Amino acid sequence: MAKPQEQLKSAYALQQEVQKRAFSQMEWVGLGLVVAVTMLLIFQPSVLGDAFTAMLNRVKPIVVDVFLMGTVGVAIILSVMTGRMLERLGFTDALMRIFVPITERIHVNPSVVIPGIYNILGDINAAGRIGGPILRRAGATKDEQKIAIATMVQSQQSFSCFMLGLLCLSVAGIKAFPVVFFAIFAPLVVVPFILSRTIYRDTKSVSLRDLPSFTPSTPFFTTLFNGAKEGAELLFLLVIPAAAVIFGIIGLLDYAGVWKLIESTLSAGLSWIGVEPKTGITAIMASPTLAMGQLKEMAATIDPRMVVGAFVLAASGLPLSDVFGQIPAIWSANSDLTPKEALSAALVGMAMRIVAVALISFGLTPLLV
């Protein structure tokens, strides 16, 4: 048992150690924030409230009007339910039989195309929730899971966006099938082929006999109910928090006066790659479906290349709140990837999509008008 004198020395040594502890980098940042907030409270107290209000004004229309009161939130729940029902009806196993011969030739696990297919049919959030566990069960490597994300963001996340886009192409007098083929279906094979030979090389072909069955044996009604429940969990626990983070940051940038410069830079870049700027910004920042609704009103009067470019851009993993928020959150919870790895794969896929936009709008459009 320690003597009182030894206990006193030990306490003194501990006190000295605490006193000698140097400031960490984040402590210096925190100290700077304390000083800045104190100065604002003294000289300009309205700044903090106005900044918070700017964030709130950006987040509220998205979270409340779009996800809670609008159709998008319900669509996410229904998409997950529909995806689980398709899985129960053998849809995933049928896709495997179709794509195994193709992916064996390019030496990639066939499950990499599953999220992209589900994204075409439903919603990007549902695609991650359904596709991530499928990739795990299929034995996909981390590189193959990254390829799956990069492939997934090549296709539109809303069937309504797809239908409105077809209407825009029709109004502009553009043949739709070649655009749809090169913009949506070809990337399911082209993107895994390119990435497996460049960035993500840890891939392997898998024969059908080595893959598990992906058709669950749960009763149909139980599958429907659990799918709807899973969709609600996805909406409230992942999608809405991610959207609040991204649009809160945008609101803060807008209050700081930086956002207008970002918007003008985006407009110039979109025009350069062959995308109508107004609808392109809407697709990037808010909703590709809304962007196609705007494009429908002007498709007959603008350059056909801009129409095609806007359609190809909208038929992707946008808006940015999905790329920077929902994809990292959902895939890190449902695959072997970290949020950073999922985000980097999504950015690789979006970079490839931008290249595809320019190639299709300038290279293919002249042949279709």
Tab-separated table of C-alpha atoms in Angstrom:
chain	number	residue	atom	x	y	z
A	1	MET	CA	0.000	0.000	0.000
A	2	ALA	CA	1.435	3.387	-1.040
A	3	LYS	CA	2.436	5.784	1.716
A	4	PRO	CA	0.773	9.222	1.921
A	5	GLN	CA	4.070	10.881	0.922
A	6	GLU	CA	4.378	8.657	-2.183
A	7	GLN	CA	0.760	9.377	-3.129
A	8	LEU	CA	1.471	13.101	-2.825
A	9	LYS	CA	4.520	12.803	-5.098
A	10	SER	CA	2.506	10.801	-7.648
A	11	ALA	CA	-0.268	13.411	-7.690
A	12	TYR	CA	2.314	16.183	-8.058
A	13	ALA	CA	4.023	14.379	-10.970
A	14	LEU	CA	0.654	13.909	-12.695
A	15	GLN	CA	-0.110	17.597	-12.204
A	16	GLN	CA	3.244	18.559	-13.709
A	17	GLU	CA	2.603	16.268	-16.704
A	18	VAL	CA	-0.766	17.900	-17.327
A	19	GLN	CA	0.775	21.351	-17.064
A	20	LYS	CA	3.496	20.457	-19.565
A	21	ARG	CA	1.105	19.044	-22.175
A	22	ALA	CA	1.521	21.079	-25.339
A	23	PHE	CA	-1.367	22.549	-27.314
A	24	SER	CA	-2.561	20.252	-30.085
A	25	GLN	CA	-3.340	21.626	-33.545
A	26	MET	CA	-7.095	21.396	-33.027
A	27	GLU	CA	-6.793	23.119	-29.649
A	28	TRP	CA	-5.193	26.100	-31.399
A	29	VAL	CA	-8.049	26.045	-33.914
A	30	GLY	CA	-10.559	25.894	-31.081
A	31	LEU	CA	-8.844	28.781	-29.292
A	32	GLY	CA	-9.007	30.837	-32.480
A	33	LEU	CA	-12.714	30.082	-32.773
A	34	VAL	CA	-13.301	31.123	-29.171
A	35	VAL	CA	-11.592	34.472	-29.839
A	36	ALA	CA	-13.472	34.972	-33.141
A	37	VAL	CA	-16.871	34.136	-31.643
A	38	THR	CA	-16.202	36.406	-28.668
A	39	MET	CA	-15.278	39.318	-30.954
A	40	LEU	CA	-18.407	38.730	-33.052
A	41	LEU	CA	-20.607	38.679	-29.970
A	42	ILE	CA	-19.120	42.006	-28.869
A	43	PHE	CA	-18.963	43.920	-32.168
A	44	GLN	CA	-21.319	42.156	-34.619
A	45	PRO	CA	-23.646	39.800	-32.742
A	46	SER	CA	-26.073	39.448	-35.667
A	47	VAL	CA	-23.498	37.599	-37.817
A	48	LEU	CA	-23.838	34.284	-36.007
A	49	GLY	CA	-27.626	34.343	-36.154
A	50	ASP	CA	-27.670	35.400	-39.810
A	51	ALA	CA	-25.178	32.646	-40.757
A	52	PHE	CA	-27.308	30.028	-39.018
A	53	THR	CA	-30.437	31.383	-40.723
A	54	ALA	CA	-28.718	31.169	-44.122
A	55	MET	CA	-27.901	27.512	-43.456
A	56	LEU	CA	-31.448	26.851	-42.264
A	57	ASN	CA	-32.946	28.473	-45.366
A	58	ARG	CA	-30.890	26.173	-47.595
A	59	VAL	CA	-31.577	22.987	-45.658
A	60	LYS	CA	-35.292	23.430	-44.918
A	61	PRO	CA	-36.589	23.366	-48.547
A	62	ILE	CA	-34.623	20.169	-49.228
A	63	VAL	CA	-35.255	18.256	-46.002
A	64	VAL	CA	-38.858	19.341	-45.415
A	65	ASP	CA	-40.294	20.222	-48.828
A	66	VAL	CA	-38.448	17.595	-50.911
A	67	PHE	CA	-37.789	14.637	-48.597
A	68	LEU	CA	-40.528	14.889	-45.961
A	69	MET	CA	-43.437	16.624	-47.712
A	70	GLY	CA	-42.571	15.876	-51.346
A	71	THR	CA	-42.408	12.730	-53.438
A	72	VAL	CA	-38.659	12.113	-53.197
A	73	GLY	CA	-38.764	10.718	-49.656
A	74	VAL	CA	-41.630	8.383	-50.516
A	75	ALA	CA	-39.780	7.379	-53.702
A	76	ILE	CA	-36.742	6.319	-51.655
A	77	ILE	CA	-38.890	4.104	-49.407
A	78	LEU	CA	-40.679	2.590	-52.404
A	79	SER	CA	-37.385	2.092	-54.269
A	80	VAL	CA	-35.888	0.036	-51.460
A	81	MET	CA	-39.111	-1.970	-51.154
A	82	THR	CA	-39.187	-2.540	-54.938
A	83	GLY	CA	-35.522	-3.524	-54.987
A	84	ARG	CA	-36.017	-6.078	-52.229
A	85	MET	CA	-39.076	-7.460	-54.031
A	86	LEU	CA	-37.116	-7.784	-57.290
A	87	GLU	CA	-34.389	-9.562	-55.349
A	88	ARG	CA	-36.987	-11.926	-53.867
A	89	LEU	CA	-38.331	-12.660	-57.377
A	90	GLY	CA	-34.903	-13.756	-58.658
A	91	PHE	CA	-33.965	-10.511	-60.446
A	92	THR	CA	-30.415	-10.389	-59.057
A	93	ASP	CA	-29.672	-14.024	-59.891
A	94	ALA	CA	-30.980	-13.459	-63.435
A	95	LEU	CA	-28.664	-10.457	-63.848
A	96	MET	CA	-25.741	-12.590	-62.702
A	97	ARG	CA	-26.461	-15.160	-65.400
A	98	ILE	CA	-26.553	-12.405	-68.024
A	99	PHE	CA	-23.407	-10.554	-66.970
A	100	VAL	CA	-21.153	-13.429	-65.841
A	101	PRO	CA	-20.070	-14.292	-69.433
A	102	ILE	CA	-19.214	-10.607	-70.065
A	103	THR	CA	-17.389	-9.963	-66.792
A	104	GLU	CA	-15.431	-13.222	-67.069
A	105	ARG	CA	-13.842	-11.827	-70.235
A	106	ILE	CA	-12.739	-8.631	-68.484
A	107	HIS	CA	-11.767	-10.508	-65.270
A	108	VAL	CA	-14.105	-8.639	-62.902
A	109	ASN	CA	-16.613	-9.927	-60.347
A	110	PRO	CA	-20.050	-9.742	-62.050
A	111	SER	CA	-21.623	-8.191	-58.944
A	112	VAL	CA	-20.020	-4.823	-59.823
A	113	VAL	CA	-22.881	-4.115	-62.251
A	114	ILE	CA	-25.648	-4.748	-59.691
A	115	PRO	CA	-25.722	-1.263	-58.076
A	116	GLY	CA	-25.777	0.352	-61.518
A	117	ILE	CA	-28.743	-1.770	-62.612
A	118	TYR	CA	-30.665	-1.019	-59.414
A	119	ASN	CA	-29.837	2.665	-59.840
A	120	ILE	CA	-31.392	2.671	-63.331
A	121	LEU	CA	-34.538	1.041	-61.950
A	122	GLY	CA	-34.903	2.992	-58.746
A	123	ASP	CA	-32.808	5.225	-56.516
A	124	ILE	CA	-29.108	5.708	-55.811
A	125	ASN	CA	-29.654	5.300	-52.069
A	126	ALA	CA	-31.541	2.047	-52.523
A	127	ALA	CA	-28.841	0.860	-54.935
A	128	GLY	CA	-26.218	1.293	-52.226
A	129	ARG	CA	-28.313	-0.340	-49.538
A	130	ILE	CA	-29.063	-3.352	-51.758
A	131	GLY	CA	-25.878	-3.533	-53.826
A	132	GLY	CA	-23.361	-3.243	-50.968
A	133	PRO	CA	-24.365	-6.463	-49.178
A	134	ILE	CA	-24.630	-8.285	-52.529
A	135	LEU	CA	-21.030	-7.352	-53.338
A	136	ARG	CA	-19.929	-8.680	-49.947
A	137	ARG	CA	-21.733	-11.981	-50.420
A	138	ALA	CA	-20.289	-12.321	-53.913
A	139	GLY	CA	-16.766	-12.004	-52.494
A	140	ALA	CA	-15.965	-8.744	-54.310
A	141	THR	CA	-12.625	-7.151	-53.385
A	142	LYS	CA	-12.454	-3.569	-52.128
A	143	ASP	CA	-11.267	-2.458	-55.575
A	144	GLU	CA	-14.273	-4.167	-57.150
A	145	GLN	CA	-16.580	-2.463	-54.677
A	146	LYS	CA	-15.050	0.862	-55.725
A	147	ILE	CA	-15.619	-0.055	-59.374
A	148	ALA	CA	-19.250	-0.793	-58.485
A	149	ILE	CA	-19.699	2.729	-57.092
A	150	ALA	CA	-17.971	4.352	-60.065
A	151	THR	CA	-20.229	2.335	-62.387
A	152	MET	CA	-23.351	3.117	-60.369
A	153	VAL	CA	-22.951	6.893	-60.762
A	154	GLN	CA	-23.035	6.520	-64.561
A	155	SER	CA	-26.807	5.948	-64.512
A	156	GLN	CA	-29.719	8.112	-63.422
A	157	GLN	CA	-31.152	7.655	-59.968
A	158	SER	CA	-34.746	8.404	-60.871
A	159	PHE	CA	-36.987	6.760	-63.452
A	160	SER	CA	-38.922	10.051	-63.751
A	161	CYS	CA	-35.653	11.773	-64.696
A	162	PHE	CA	-35.164	9.172	-67.426
A	163	MET	CA	-38.681	9.607	-68.839
A	164	LEU	CA	-38.481	13.412	-68.810
A	165	GLY	CA	-35.081	13.171	-70.494
A	166	LEU	CA	-36.523	11.051	-73.296
A	167	LEU	CA	-39.233	13.672	-73.780
A	168	CYS	CA	-36.593	16.405	-74.028
A	169	LEU	CA	-34.706	14.440	-76.700
A	170	SER	CA	-37.952	13.965	-78.626
A	171	VAL	CA	-38.818	17.679	-78.458
A	172	ALA	CA	-35.342	18.545	-79.770
A	173	GLY	CA	-35.702	16.056	-82.643
A	174	ILE	CA	-32.900	13.780	-81.464
A	175	LYS	CA	-32.894	9.982	-81.883
A	176	ALA	CA	-33.114	8.693	-78.338
A	177	PHE	CA	-31.939	5.074	-78.569
A	178	PRO	CA	-28.247	5.734	-79.437
A	179	VAL	CA	-28.038	8.326	-76.646
A	180	VAL	CA	-29.589	5.944	-74.103
A	181	PHE	CA	-27.369	3.068	-75.244
A	182	PHE	CA	-24.077	4.987	-75.028
A	183	ALA	CA	-25.005	7.031	-71.950
A	184	ILE	CA	-26.661	4.419	-69.719
A	185	PHE	CA	-26.118	0.820	-70.844
A	186	ALA	CA	-22.604	0.873	-72.356
A	187	PRO	CA	-20.989	2.191	-69.119
A	188	LEU	CA	-22.076	-0.979	-67.284
A	189	VAL	CA	-19.308	-2.781	-69.180
A	190	VAL	CA	-16.984	0.036	-70.302
A	191	VAL	CA	-16.371	1.537	-66.843
A	192	PRO	CA	-15.417	-1.778	-65.112
A	193	PHE	CA	-13.177	-2.620	-68.095
A	194	ILE	CA	-11.289	0.702	-67.931
A	195	LEU	CA	-10.983	0.926	-64.149
A	196	SER	CA	-9.915	-2.701	-63.691
A	197	ARG	CA	-6.936	-2.002	-65.950
A	198	THR	CA	-5.964	1.398	-64.575
A	199	ILE	CA	-6.896	2.504	-61.035
A	200	TYR	CA	-8.574	-0.499	-59.365
A	201	ARG	CA	-6.617	-3.578	-60.466
A	202	ASP	CA	-7.363	-5.990	-57.618
A	203	THR	CA	-10.087	-7.816	-59.538
A	204	LYS	CA	-10.870	-11.396	-60.447
A	205	SER	CA	-13.409	-13.161	-62.598
A	206	VAL	CA	-15.881	-15.415	-60.809
A	207	SER	CA	-17.735	-18.292	-62.420
A	208	LEU	CA	-21.455	-18.708	-61.826
A	209	ARG	CA	-20.999	-21.929	-59.830
A	210	ASP	CA	-18.799	-20.076	-57.304
A	211	LEU	CA	-21.406	-17.391	-56.609
A	212	PRO	CA	-24.049	-17.790	-53.894
A	213	SER	CA	-27.752	-17.493	-54.598
A	214	PHE	CA	-29.016	-13.937	-54.082
A	215	THR	CA	-32.716	-14.811	-53.935
A	216	PRO	CA	-33.905	-14.776	-50.288
A	217	SER	CA	-36.425	-17.291	-49.006
A	218	THR	CA	-38.475	-14.926	-46.827
A	219	PRO	CA	-42.255	-14.785	-47.462
A	220	PHE	CA	-43.348	-12.219	-50.049
A	221	PHE	CA	-45.378	-10.041	-47.678
A	222	THR	CA	-42.567	-10.054	-45.110
A	223	THR	CA	-40.140	-9.011	-47.842
A	224	LEU	CA	-42.379	-6.078	-48.807
A	225	PHE	CA	-42.866	-4.901	-45.227
A	226	ASN	CA	-39.191	-5.240	-44.291
A	227	GLY	CA	-38.185	-3.465	-47.512
A	228	ALA	CA	-40.444	-0.497	-46.723
A	229	LYS	CA	-39.099	-0.409	-43.154
A	230	GLU	CA	-35.535	-0.521	-44.464
A	231	GLY	CA	-36.334	2.327	-46.873
A	232	ALA	CA	-37.673	4.479	-44.019
A	233	GLU	CA	-34.530	3.817	-41.975
A	234	LEU	CA	-32.413	4.783	-44.957
A	235	LEU	CA	-34.355	8.027	-45.459
A	236	PHE	CA	-34.387	9.235	-41.853
A	237	LEU	CA	-31.047	7.924	-40.580
A	238	LEU	CA	-28.785	8.470	-43.606
A	239	VAL	CA	-30.276	10.457	-46.491
A	240	ILE	CA	-31.774	13.397	-44.571
A	241	PRO	CA	-28.726	13.897	-42.271
A	242	ALA	CA	-26.384	13.792	-45.295
A	243	ALA	CA	-28.523	16.312	-47.203
A	244	ALA	CA	-28.633	18.602	-44.154
A	245	VAL	CA	-24.825	18.599	-43.926
A	246	ILE	CA	-24.235	19.391	-47.615
A	247	PHE	CA	-26.898	22.069	-48.003
A	248	GLY	CA	-25.950	23.596	-44.661
A	249	ILE	CA	-22.419	24.091	-45.998
A	250	ILE	CA	-23.831	25.592	-49.214
A	251	GLY	CA	-25.934	28.020	-47.153
A	252	LEU	CA	-22.861	29.074	-45.185
A	253	LEU	CA	-20.877	29.618	-48.408
A	254	ASP	CA	-23.762	31.649	-49.811
A	255	TYR	CA	-23.841	33.849	-46.706
A	256	ALA	CA	-20.065	34.352	-46.982
A	257	GLY	CA	-20.508	35.560	-50.561
A	258	VAL	CA	-18.510	32.703	-52.094
A	259	TRP	CA	-21.343	30.697	-53.624
A	260	LYS	CA	-22.089	33.130	-56.501
A	261	LEU	CA	-18.509	32.756	-57.741
A	262	ILE	CA	-18.841	28.966	-57.586
A	263	GLU	CA	-22.110	29.122	-59.571
A	264	SER	CA	-20.617	31.352	-62.301
A	265	THR	CA	-17.604	29.054	-62.603
A	266	LEU	CA	-19.939	26.060	-62.929
A	267	SER	CA	-21.903	27.803	-65.712
A	268	ALA	CA	-18.762	28.450	-67.721
A	269	GLY	CA	-17.528	24.873	-67.273
A	270	LEU	CA	-20.894	23.358	-68.222
A	271	SER	CA	-21.083	25.382	-71.441
A	272	TRP	CA	-17.583	24.222	-72.326
A	273	ILE	CA	-18.493	20.497	-72.081
A	274	GLY	CA	-21.789	20.946	-73.964
A	275	VAL	CA	-24.401	21.231	-71.184
A	276	GLU	CA	-27.120	23.891	-70.972
A	277	PRO	CA	-25.864	25.879	-67.917
A	278	LYS	CA	-29.135	26.559	-66.075
A	279	THR	CA	-30.339	22.960	-66.137
A	280	GLY	CA	-26.807	21.684	-65.510
A	281	ILE	CA	-26.498	23.675	-62.284
A	282	THR	CA	-29.943	22.452	-61.194
A	283	ALA	CA	-28.856	18.844	-61.783
A	284	ILE	CA	-25.577	19.337	-59.923
A	285	MET	CA	-26.912	21.241	-56.924
A	286	ALA	CA	-30.565	20.286	-56.493
A	287	SER	CA	-32.324	17.655	-58.606
A	288	PRO	CA	-31.631	16.046	-62.011
A	289	THR	CA	-35.375	15.385	-62.346
A	290	LEU	CA	-36.125	19.079	-61.853
A	291	ALA	CA	-33.389	19.878	-64.377
A	292	MET	CA	-35.082	17.707	-67.012
A	293	GLY	CA	-38.366	19.476	-66.274
A	294	GLN	CA	-36.673	22.811	-66.964
A	295	LEU	CA	-34.991	21.469	-70.095
A	296	LYS	CA	-38.318	20.303	-71.527
A	297	GLU	CA	-39.475	23.933	-71.716
A	298	MET	CA	-36.493	25.044	-73.805
A	299	ALA	CA	-35.374	21.896	-75.665
A	300	ALA	CA	-36.901	22.979	-78.990
A	301	THR	CA	-35.103	26.335	-79.014
A	302	ILE	CA	-31.506	25.557	-77.978
A	303	ASP	CA	-28.542	23.778	-79.538
A	304	PRO	CA	-29.267	19.989	-79.678
A	305	ARG	CA	-25.793	19.342	-78.263
A	306	MET	CA	-26.780	21.213	-75.107
A	307	VAL	CA	-29.915	19.062	-74.808
A	308	VAL	CA	-27.957	15.808	-75.134
A	309	GLY	CA	-25.250	17.026	-72.774
A	310	ALA	CA	-27.805	18.058	-70.149
A	311	PHE	CA	-29.552	14.676	-70.419
A	312	VAL	CA	-26.321	12.684	-70.065
A	313	LEU	CA	-25.225	14.784	-67.085
A	314	ALA	CA	-28.606	14.433	-65.367
A	315	ALA	CA	-28.568	10.660	-65.968
A	316	SER	CA	-25.855	10.200	-63.327
A	317	GLY	CA	-25.226	10.063	-59.590
A	318	LEU	CA	-25.984	13.756	-59.104
A	319	PRO	CA	-26.775	15.975	-57.231
A	320	LEU	CA	-23.571	16.657	-55.291
A	321	SER	CA	-25.369	16.069	-52.000
A	322	ASP	CA	-25.584	12.412	-53.058
A	323	VAL	CA	-21.932	12.231	-54.136
A	324	PHE	CA	-20.499	13.917	-51.034
A	325	GLY	CA	-23.147	12.908	-48.503
A	326	GLN	CA	-25.341	9.926	-49.203
A	327	ILE	CA	-22.891	7.691	-51.098
A	328	PRO	CA	-20.119	7.782	-48.428
A	329	ALA	CA	-22.656	7.370	-45.609
A	330	ILE	CA	-24.610	4.501	-47.173
A	331	TRP	CA	-21.715	2.555	-48.679
A	332	SER	CA	-19.551	2.749	-45.563
A	333	ALA	CA	-22.459	1.208	-43.645
A	334	ASN	CA	-23.218	-1.505	-46.210
A	335	SER	CA	-19.871	-2.498	-47.732
A	336	ASP	CA	-16.221	-2.977	-46.804
A	337	LEU	CA	-15.320	0.596	-47.804
A	338	THR	CA	-14.662	3.581	-45.576
A	339	PRO	CA	-16.513	6.864	-46.277
A	340	LYS	CA	-13.335	8.292	-47.845
A	341	GLU	CA	-12.899	5.283	-50.139
A	342	ALA	CA	-16.547	5.396	-51.219
A	343	LEU	CA	-16.322	9.137	-51.896
A	344	SER	CA	-13.121	8.785	-53.936
A	345	ALA	CA	-14.717	6.051	-56.071
A	346	ALA	CA	-17.795	8.232	-56.643
A	347	LEU	CA	-15.580	11.151	-57.701
A	348	VAL	CA	-13.688	8.899	-60.127
A	349	GLY	CA	-17.007	7.814	-61.602
A	350	MET	CA	-18.279	11.392	-61.909
A	351	ALA	CA	-15.042	12.460	-63.610
A	352	MET	CA	-15.594	9.684	-66.166
A	353	ARG	CA	-19.189	10.847	-66.546
A	354	ILE	CA	-18.115	14.398	-67.360
A	355	VAL	CA	-15.784	13.060	-70.056
A	356	ALA	CA	-18.692	10.999	-71.417
A	357	VAL	CA	-20.897	14.123	-71.470
A	358	ALA	CA	-18.429	15.970	-73.698
A	359	LEU	CA	-17.812	12.974	-75.980
A	360	ILE	CA	-21.505	12.216	-76.490
A	361	SER	CA	-22.726	15.805	-76.809
A	362	PHE	CA	-20.067	16.853	-79.339
A	363	GLY	CA	-19.220	13.520	-80.955
A	364	LEU	CA	-22.562	11.685	-81.162
A	365	THR	CA	-25.158	14.462	-81.433
A	366	PRO	CA	-24.253	15.595	-84.984
A	367	LEU	CA	-25.055	12.054	-86.190
A	368	LEU	CA	-28.500	11.996	-84.539
A	369	VAL	CA	-30.114	15.263	-85.609
